[in-house]
Amino acid sequence: MLRITLAGLLLHKGRFAATALAIALGAAFITATLVFTDSLDARFAAQAEGGADRVDAVALSAESGEPIPASRLAAVREAEQVAAATGTVRGRAVLLDRDGDALGRAPALALSAGGAVTRLPAAEGRLPTASGEAALATTSAEAAGYRIGDTVSVVGHRGAEHTLTVTGLVDFGLDAEAARRGAVAFAPQTARRVTGADGYAEIAVRAAEGVAPERVRAAVAGVLGDGARVMTGAEFGRMKAEEAGVQARTVGTALLLFAAVALFVAALVINNTFAVLVNRRSAETALLRCLGAGRGQVFAGVVAEALVVGAASAALGVLAGVGAAIGAVRLGAAVPQAAAVFGPGVDALSPVVQPESVLLGLGAGVAMTVAAVLRPAYLATRTAPLAALRDAAAPDAGAGVRGRAQRLRLVVSGGSAAASAAVTALGLAAEPGAAAMAVVAGGGGLAFAAVLAAAPALVSAVSRAAAVPLRGLGVPGRLAAQSARRSPRRTANAVIALAVGAGLITGYSVASASVQATLAHLMARELPADYSLLPLGAGTGTADDGRRLPGGLAAELRERPAVGKVIRVRRAEARIASGTGEGVGAGAVRVNAYPGARLGADLAAGTPQGELGDVGPGRMSVSKGEAERLGLRLGDTVSLTAEGVERDPAGGHAGDTAAGSRPEVRLRVAAVTADADLPAGLTLAPADFAKLFPDRERDDSLLVTGAEGAAAAQVRAAVEEVASAHPEVQVSSAAGQRDQFGRLFDVIFLVVAALLSVAVVIAVVGIANTLALSVVERRREFALLRALGLTAGQLRRMLAVESLLVALLGTTAGAALGTTFGLAAAAAAMPDMVPEVPAARIALFLAAAIPVGLLAALAPARSAASIPISSLTGQGAGEG
């Protein structure tokens, strides 16, 4: 039987070419995914363990965020299990570039470095030891162009500016905060002076000679009690690796999902190939049965063919996958945007090829091939020995599904569709998140199962409907429609393969566009202007540290033609003196006012209760979280008084608000706003804010929007020109943040679309394979058509129309399902989803189906056109 199997493979090697390509692509995808994910994991783990190796125990500030008191460091050092311990001061500071502007849109991480025990040695130069020295994160130094020996300035606690000399560069590796915002390190006393931080965020410990890490961990935990989380260095390393590895595992999981889809599509191609070959070789199989071959031998022969083809093709695919993964690793190290997708450290990736990845890729390819061939192998065992006496050109085993089988398929399809609707509704009703998305994805899988069951009937119906417009193409068009209708199952396999790939690409496009639109909408609420002007170093001090913008700055901006609207922002703290709500008077509250803005129009917010536009003199809004804390509801009234003494930036008091002279205003709750849309606290009308704080003359910040029709460059130039005259003002661009956000999504989309395109390539191979097998099966039909006068050109056009019909049907069905479930998945991912269908992108994809279909038909059409008329007698050329 083995000799017969090998002989069959050699005789029909041309028929297995497309199948081998599909298997190889699937195995390559699996292997490349595993190798790339292993490389990411190895990089992140190496970084984490490298830092952990330098310490025996690490104590972190408690979950509440409160630092470890500085006095506790001495107690840790006194423990007999401890040889040395160093505390790390951690806070924020604004790092200035060479032009004196803030580097980045958020204050950098500021911390102490050095000491007897440290996790972060200098990658270049040395750590700072004197008060006038600093070390920069390698990413920050690269962004600003700083080198060792340069002078750098930072703005720290209460807006104080410090000038220091760069003594070294530090690779912060897995620290996500440092990677996102940049970082600067100082000697301990300097760090405390710059940040204003009390206590330590972390204490690194080295164990005494002969003391195990577990013992020193227990000793430190006993000293610090509940005020800290203590772990061994190895435990800390694993934690950091897991934190960073989330990105690697998330990407790896997504890649494996796409690889599984590619394998599924390849399985459809393989199943179609072997089903046709088994049917075509029914006379051959019957002859073997006449010669004494049993059903088991026939079954084993077909499976053996699949094993040989699968093993050889999967081996080639594994080699290609390893090569592709190594190329992807090299590309990830070279492309700056790769870190946005895969996380920090991707630029130092090294390829990691584990034996398990190679074996899994090879095994997946072979297992998928064998699984796909089981049904055709079973059908081959049902060939009767007397079939050897019949014409070899038996009808297509998949043609004309009729009667009970067809009704059964429709029942299965209907049941799957109903189950899909129920599961999807369940996912949409659940709390938005990963679990809800998984449920919706399950509903999408059931929907594809419904289409798979109904595909032959769908092909027949579409072929009948397409017969009328295809008449305009003449004889080739009419024959193409009839051919698809005669063999609906054969055509349906190719349609499904393409629909899966089309559905995934369309679904991801719709889901990503909807998520992007939703986040852009939320960002527009949170950042309602194109530019924000803030006092230099804002956000590094207390809620109100006395820093204000220069007076008259808003008027200067309004004079610029490119500037449209300028909204002044004022914030302070007040106290609720009395009120009708439950729990009022519970400490200080933050109050906000926006002179120059129409609330509900210029500044929008979600309002679970009331309307933001109703805020006016005597009426306020309250953020949802603050309303719950204070027990306030719509319609409640409160009396506010100024809290403490208002400080003036120049020193002294802006006004005496001692207990006997505090202004007081009485306000009614007109709206409750969503926490994410407006700053926490109470939003007052400007007149009420002025009553509470009559001596406040300067703004906390300004929100600037460009004039209608003004170019973005003009708006930016106008804002920067005004701000440049005031060194104490920093500019933050919301437009830049939105652009960066959009570019990140574009990068992610391109990565995933490239991966999904592999499934589409396999599907196109499936179309070509279906047509090629059709040519083999229909040799006599084509020869008869040629004998009746059909020219070679008409025959080629007929197959091109068939391919085009399959491509359009597959992409249309996939696009419809993908759009539906893409919207559902997006709604399950986030609350208050803004649906977005990228019509242009989907239309472009559908339009690409035309050249794809024609391309898939080229080789089969050329083969069909070369069939000689002598094939009518079975004496023609071989079947290839």
Short mmCIF file of N, CA, C and O in Angstrom, two decimals, residues 17 39 201 210 283 294 296 319 399 404 420 444 457 489-490 565 613 618 678 692 699 716 734-735 775 819 831 866:
data_model
loop_
_atom_site.label_atom_id
_atom_site.label_comp_id
_atom_site.label_asym_id
_atom_site.label_seq_id
_atom_site.Cartn_x
_atom_site.Cartn_y
_atom_site.Cartn_z
N ALA A 17 0.02 20.58 -5.43
CA ALA A 17 0.85 21.78 -5.27
C ALA A 17 0.16 22.82 -4.39
O ALA A 17 0.75 23.35 -3.44
N SER A 39 10.93 35.09 21.61
CA SER A 39 11.96 36.13 21.58
C SER A 39 11.57 37.31 22.45
O SER A 39 12.39 37.87 23.19
N ALA A 201 9.81 55.10 48.12
CA ALA A 201 8.90 54.27 47.34
C ALA A 201 9.37 52.82 47.30
O ALA A 201 8.58 51.91 47.06
N GLY A 210 25.44 34.24 54.07
CA GLY A 210 24.84 32.97 54.44
C GLY A 210 23.35 33.01 54.71
O GLY A 210 22.76 31.98 55.05
N ALA A 283 -12.49 4.92 -9.78
CA ALA A 283 -12.24 3.71 -10.58
C ALA A 283 -10.94 3.04 -10.13
O ALA A 283 -10.85 1.80 -10.03
N GLY A 294 -8.75 -4.22 1.22
CA GLY A 294 -9.86 -4.01 2.14
C GLY A 294 -10.14 -2.54 2.38
O GLY A 294 -9.37 -1.65 1.99
N GLY A 296 -9.99 -0.96 5.17
CA GLY A 296 -8.95 -0.39 6.00
C GLY A 296 -7.72 0.01 5.23
O GLY A 296 -7.10 1.03 5.49
N LEU A 319 10.57 25.78 8.28
CA LEU A 319 11.80 26.49 7.91
C LEU A 319 11.49 27.93 7.50
O LEU A 319 12.19 28.87 7.91
N ALA A 399 -21.64 17.35 -5.87
CA ALA A 399 -22.59 18.09 -6.69
C ALA A 399 -24.01 17.78 -6.28
O ALA A 399 -24.37 16.66 -5.93
N ARG A 404 -33.05 15.09 1.77
CA ARG A 404 -32.91 15.19 3.23
C ARG A 404 -31.57 15.81 3.63
O ARG A 404 -31.49 16.54 4.63
N SER A 420 -25.97 31.71 17.46
CA SER A 420 -25.09 32.87 17.31
C SER A 420 -25.75 34.13 17.82
O SER A 420 -25.14 34.93 18.54
N GLY A 444 -19.63 35.03 16.84
CA GLY A 444 -19.15 35.15 15.46
C GLY A 444 -18.75 33.81 14.88
O GLY A 444 -19.02 33.52 13.71
N ALA A 457 -26.22 25.67 -0.53
CA ALA A 457 -27.50 26.25 -0.93
C ALA A 457 -27.34 27.72 -1.30
O ALA A 457 -27.96 28.21 -2.26
N ARG A 489 -21.12 22.31 -3.69
CA ARG A 489 -20.25 22.03 -2.55
C ARG A 489 -18.80 22.33 -2.87
O ARG A 489 -18.06 22.86 -2.03
N ARG A 490 -18.38 21.99 -4.06
CA ARG A 490 -17.00 22.28 -4.46
C ARG A 490 -16.75 23.79 -4.44
O ARG A 490 -15.76 24.28 -3.91
N LYS A 565 -11.34 80.23 20.00
CA LYS A 565 -11.90 80.36 21.34
C LYS A 565 -10.82 80.12 22.39
O LYS A 565 -9.99 79.24 22.23
N GLY A 613 -25.67 72.19 30.57
CA GLY A 613 -26.02 73.54 30.15
C GLY A 613 -26.85 74.31 31.14
O GLY A 613 -27.00 75.53 31.03
N GLY A 618 -25.98 80.42 40.82
CA GLY A 618 -26.81 79.73 41.79
C GLY A 618 -27.02 78.26 41.49
O GLY A 618 -27.66 77.56 42.27
N LEU A 678 -15.24 65.63 33.03
CA LEU A 678 -14.83 66.90 33.61
C LEU A 678 -14.01 66.62 34.86
O LEU A 678 -14.15 65.56 35.47
N LEU A 692 -16.78 83.61 45.71
CA LEU A 692 -16.01 82.85 46.70
C LEU A 692 -14.58 83.35 46.79
O LEU A 692 -13.98 83.38 47.87
N ASP A 699 -5.48 83.07 35.94
CA ASP A 699 -6.05 81.77 35.56
C ASP A 699 -5.08 80.64 35.87
O ASP A 699 -3.86 80.83 35.84
N ARG A 716 -0.86 76.57 15.68
CA ARG A 716 0.30 76.22 16.49
C ARG A 716 1.29 77.38 16.57
O ARG A 716 1.80 77.71 17.65
N ALA A 734 -3.05 68.95 22.63
CA ALA A 734 -3.98 67.83 22.55
C ALA A 734 -4.03 67.31 21.12
O ALA A 734 -4.22 66.11 20.89
N ALA A 735 -3.87 68.20 20.14
CA ALA A 735 -3.89 67.75 18.75
C ALA A 735 -2.74 66.79 18.50
O ALA A 735 -2.89 65.78 17.81
N VAL A 775 -10.69 21.70 -13.38
CA VAL A 775 -10.17 21.41 -14.73
C VAL A 775 -9.90 19.92 -14.88
O VAL A 775 -10.21 19.30 -15.90
N THR A 819 -18.42 42.97 9.42
CA THR A 819 -18.95 44.27 9.85
C THR A 819 -19.89 44.10 11.04
O THR A 819 -19.80 44.83 12.04
N PRO A 831 -17.69 50.64 27.12
CA PRO A 831 -19.02 51.25 27.30
C PRO A 831 -19.13 52.51 26.44
O PRO A 831 -18.12 53.11 26.04
N SER A 866 -5.67 24.30 -22.84
CA SER A 866 -4.74 23.40 -23.55
C SER A 866 -5.27 21.97 -23.65
O SER A 866 -4.59 21.10 -24.19
#
